Amino acid sequence: MVIVSLIGLLLLTGCTTNQTGGQLKKGNESDSSLKDSEKKEIAMELVSSAENSSLDWKAQYSYIEDIEDGRGYTAGIIGFCSGTGDMLQLVKGYTDSKPENLLAKYIGALEKVNGTDSHEGLGEAFENDWKAASEDAEFQEAQNKIRDDMYFNPAVDQAVKDGLSALGQFIYYDAIVMHGPGDGSVPYEESFPGIREAAINKAKSPADGGNEVDYLSTFLDERDKVMKLESAHEDLSRTIAQRKFLKEENYSLQKPLQWEMYGDPFKIDQ
């Protein structure tokens, strides 16, 4: 999925710079992981605010529509797309675990429309079956698995290797949700790894002795360039929110979190 993917408010009393130039957060903040259950829930809500204008990400298993971004249908909890291959992988995975399901009959059609914005062989019947299948706990788990295997875990793992905080881990995750994991569904330079590579070429990551704020600011600059290439993504609300949290030094994504997304205010305070 290239979709279209996802931040907070904590004022630190101060931070110091270590000998390599990276930032040293107080307490255990530098060890904060987005894989922590509470942090992961925050990440899901932040992405949902961008993808679905709602913090209730668990209500999005049934979501499906064509947002006219050239990727066909966008659906589910992070916007799996019929035109980029992850929706096909999702339905295949669901069918592997539960052969008798409402969506198995669309695998052939999903294979044919992959790489296009076509609805051929899908249409209203597919939309209705998707919504019905979303009530199945196994389909929900299949969505969770693709999200984690293709997007969340790779993004967080890379961020940890780059020496990034929970905020940096989220910035990577939101980018991979929107721009994809570099699987060929979009040009490499427009994918998450391409954006990261462009940033690395201009600023050192904390793992290489760089400053996290400088590095993440550069990463967001490179992401902005890619977002502006498409009319569906040219609104920079996602990265504006992330820059806000970076400026507020909320490296651990501590609550309360306040931001705006496409003009709508959001808050996570409990």
XYZ file of C-alpha atoms in Angstrom:
270
model
C 0.000 0.000 0.000
C 1.046 3.312 -0.770
C -1.227 5.282 0.915
C -1.865 6.521 2.017
C -0.168 5.788 6.173
C 1.759 8.705 11.198
C 2.151 13.135 16.519
C 2.357 14.603 20.489
C 3.133 17.038 23.321
C 5.662 16.710 26.167
C 7.832 19.585 27.258
C 11.140 18.262 28.528
C 12.895 20.253 31.221
C 16.066 19.950 29.225
C 18.335 17.744 27.181
C 22.051 17.481 26.712
C 24.171 16.610 23.741
C 26.354 13.534 23.960
C 29.844 13.317 22.543
C 28.602 12.030 19.179
C 26.207 14.929 18.699
C 23.015 12.949 19.275
C 20.424 14.033 21.798
C 20.258 12.481 25.239
C 16.740 12.351 26.655
C 16.086 12.478 30.380
C 14.964 9.437 32.323
C 14.109 6.405 30.215
C 12.785 8.369 27.280
C 15.674 7.428 25.009
C 14.707 3.785 25.521
C 11.054 4.343 24.625
C 9.809 1.942 21.968
C 6.827 2.317 19.689
C 6.303 -1.430 20.121
C 5.228 -0.789 23.707
C 1.482 -1.494 23.725
C 0.516 2.002 24.872
C 2.833 3.699 22.373
C 1.607 1.471 19.565
C -1.990 2.392 20.374
C -1.037 6.064 20.137
C 0.619 5.428 16.772
C -2.510 3.708 15.467
C -4.668 6.631 16.588
C -2.352 9.192 15.035
C -2.367 7.421 11.681
C -6.136 6.976 11.857
C -6.570 10.709 12.332
C -4.860 11.167 8.973
C -6.318 8.207 7.117
C -9.873 8.292 8.471
C -10.353 11.586 10.359
C -10.979 9.567 13.518
C -8.980 8.264 16.468
C -11.060 5.081 16.506
C -8.767 3.007 14.313
C -10.507 -0.243 15.248
C -13.634 1.039 13.514
C -11.716 1.186 10.226
C -11.504 -2.525 9.407
C -14.655 -2.017 7.314
C -13.507 1.169 5.581
C -13.302 1.031 1.784
C -13.453 3.686 -0.926
C -11.626 5.009 -3.962
C -10.019 8.274 -2.904
C -9.008 8.932 -6.526
C -5.273 8.897 -5.927
C -4.553 6.472 -8.749
C -4.299 3.455 -6.453
C -7.772 2.007 -6.854
C -9.552 1.060 -3.660
C -8.158 2.189 -0.323
C -9.431 0.104 2.582
C -8.940 -1.141 6.108
C -7.031 0.080 9.131
C -4.104 1.693 7.303
C -5.429 2.004 3.770
C -4.525 -1.182 1.915
C -4.764 -0.491 -1.833
C -6.011 -2.620 -4.697
C -3.521 -0.934 -7.003
C -0.350 -1.420 -4.983
C -0.409 -5.087 -4.011
C -0.890 -5.007 -0.265
C -4.652 -5.511 -0.528
C -3.978 -8.591 -2.644
C -1.498 -9.882 -0.068
C -4.036 -9.229 2.669
C -6.817 -11.180 0.965
C -4.448 -14.030 0.126
C -3.259 -14.185 3.728
C -6.819 -14.158 4.994
C -7.713 -16.946 2.577
C -4.724 -19.018 3.680
C -5.992 -18.925 7.253
C -9.664 -19.211 6.326
C -10.235 -20.627 2.815
C -13.995 -20.207 2.976
C -14.425 -16.449 3.179
C -16.303 -13.688 1.383
C -13.244 -12.201 -0.301
C -11.468 -15.278 -1.672
C -13.398 -15.093 -4.944
C -11.858 -11.691 -5.691
C -8.219 -12.822 -5.655
C -8.151 -13.194 -9.437
C -9.608 -9.724 -9.943
C -7.180 -8.209 -7.435
C -4.287 -9.791 -9.313
C -5.512 -8.244 -12.567
C -5.988 -4.715 -11.200
C -2.708 -4.672 -9.264
C -0.666 -1.722 -10.486
C -3.726 0.124 -11.796
C -6.661 2.147 -10.488
C -9.194 -0.194 -12.095
C -12.229 -1.630 -10.294
C -12.729 -4.347 -12.899
C -14.103 -7.496 -11.297
C -14.563 -5.702 -7.980
C -17.095 -2.865 -7.726
C -20.027 -2.617 -5.361
C -20.174 -6.353 -4.675
C -16.575 -6.311 -3.490
C -17.192 -3.234 -1.348
C -20.155 -4.900 0.339
C -18.273 -8.152 0.902
C -15.313 -6.256 2.347
C -17.570 -4.544 4.860
C -19.219 -7.838 5.781
C -15.868 -9.628 6.110
C -14.646 -6.905 8.452
C -16.909 -8.337 11.142
C -14.819 -11.528 11.089
C -12.134 -11.568 13.779
C -9.864 -13.568 11.457
C -10.051 -10.844 8.803
C -9.279 -8.225 11.421
C -6.265 -10.254 12.516
C -5.176 -10.601 8.876
C -5.228 -6.802 8.567
C -3.217 -6.474 11.778
C -0.651 -8.975 10.502
C -0.044 -7.232 7.170
C 0.166 -3.890 8.970
C 2.798 -5.233 11.343
C 4.775 -7.399 8.906
C 4.928 -4.942 5.995
C 4.823 -1.566 7.694
C 4.971 -1.195 11.466
C 7.744 -3.611 12.413
C 10.076 -2.771 9.495
C 9.686 0.969 10.126
C 10.251 0.721 13.876
C 13.164 -1.693 13.492
C 14.875 0.635 11.012
C 14.269 3.620 13.277
C 15.833 1.800 16.217
C 18.882 0.979 14.071
C 19.080 4.671 13.197
C 19.055 5.557 16.905
C 15.661 7.257 16.899
C 13.244 7.889 19.761
C 9.601 6.788 19.832
C 8.729 9.989 17.986
C 11.269 9.202 15.292
C 9.952 5.653 15.104
C 6.467 7.036 14.523
C 7.712 9.457 11.868
C 9.172 6.477 9.993
C 5.985 4.443 10.450
C 3.703 7.173 9.151
C 5.991 7.595 6.149
C 5.996 3.908 5.257
C 2.199 3.781 5.543
C 1.825 6.547 2.969
C 4.792 5.908 0.704
C 5.253 2.156 0.905
C 8.147 -0.133 1.876
C 10.039 0.099 -1.409
C 8.395 -2.915 -3.005
C 8.258 -1.422 -6.495
C 4.683 -0.160 -6.250
C 6.041 3.398 -6.585
C 9.401 4.713 -7.829
C 12.093 3.951 -5.265
C 12.874 7.600 -4.590
C 9.210 8.147 -3.648
C 9.113 5.193 -1.231
C 9.980 5.167 2.457
C 13.474 3.703 1.954
C 14.095 6.194 -0.847
C 13.080 9.103 1.375
C 15.270 7.782 4.180
C 18.215 7.383 1.807
C 17.829 10.975 0.633
C 17.808 12.143 4.265
C 20.827 10.024 5.221
C 22.752 11.577 2.337
C 22.158 15.034 3.814
C 22.204 14.500 7.586
C 23.714 11.922 9.922
C 21.314 9.784 11.915
C 21.840 9.621 15.693
C 23.299 6.140 15.229
C 26.012 7.704 13.058
C 26.673 10.524 15.498
C 24.092 12.985 14.239
C 21.547 15.081 16.091
C 18.035 13.612 16.112
C 16.240 16.919 15.575
C 18.445 17.823 12.625
C 18.132 14.378 11.101
C 14.352 14.101 11.492
C 13.875 17.629 10.170
C 15.837 16.622 7.079
C 13.813 13.421 6.745
C 10.576 15.420 6.905
C 11.937 17.883 4.339
C 12.600 15.001 1.952
C 9.186 13.507 2.630
C 7.512 16.849 1.949
C 9.144 16.932 -1.482
C 7.650 13.545 -2.324
C 4.212 14.416 -0.937
C 4.044 17.500 -3.131
C 4.411 15.330 -6.237
C 0.803 14.108 -5.880
C -2.311 16.227 -5.510
C -3.813 13.599 -3.174
C -0.888 14.025 -0.782
C 0.137 17.658 -1.189
C -1.559 18.685 2.073
C 1.307 18.477 4.544
C -0.819 18.163 7.699
C 0.878 14.907 8.645
C 4.400 16.274 8.572
C 3.329 19.615 10.044
C 1.980 17.732 13.075
C 5.188 15.740 13.345
C 7.306 18.893 13.188
C 5.137 20.334 15.974
C 5.876 17.377 18.233
C 9.548 17.552 17.340
C 9.635 21.237 18.273
C 7.885 20.405 21.557
C 10.553 17.763 22.252
C 8.006 15.038 22.897
C 10.421 12.292 21.953
C 8.506 9.671 23.958
C 5.028 10.561 22.654
C 3.771 11.302 26.136
C 0.145 12.323 26.642
C -1.562 14.707 26.304
C -1.079 14.917 22.543
C -2.664 17.699 20.524
C -2.495 18.281 16.780
C -4.496 19.264 13.727
C -5.134 17.095 10.692
C -6.543 18.642 7.538
C -7.996 21.462 9.633
C -9.582 19.246 12.305
C -8.299 19.325 15.909
C -7.388 16.084 17.674
C -6.315 15.252 21.204
C -5.214 12.136 23.047
C -5.248 12.754 26.771
C -5.881 9.367 28.341
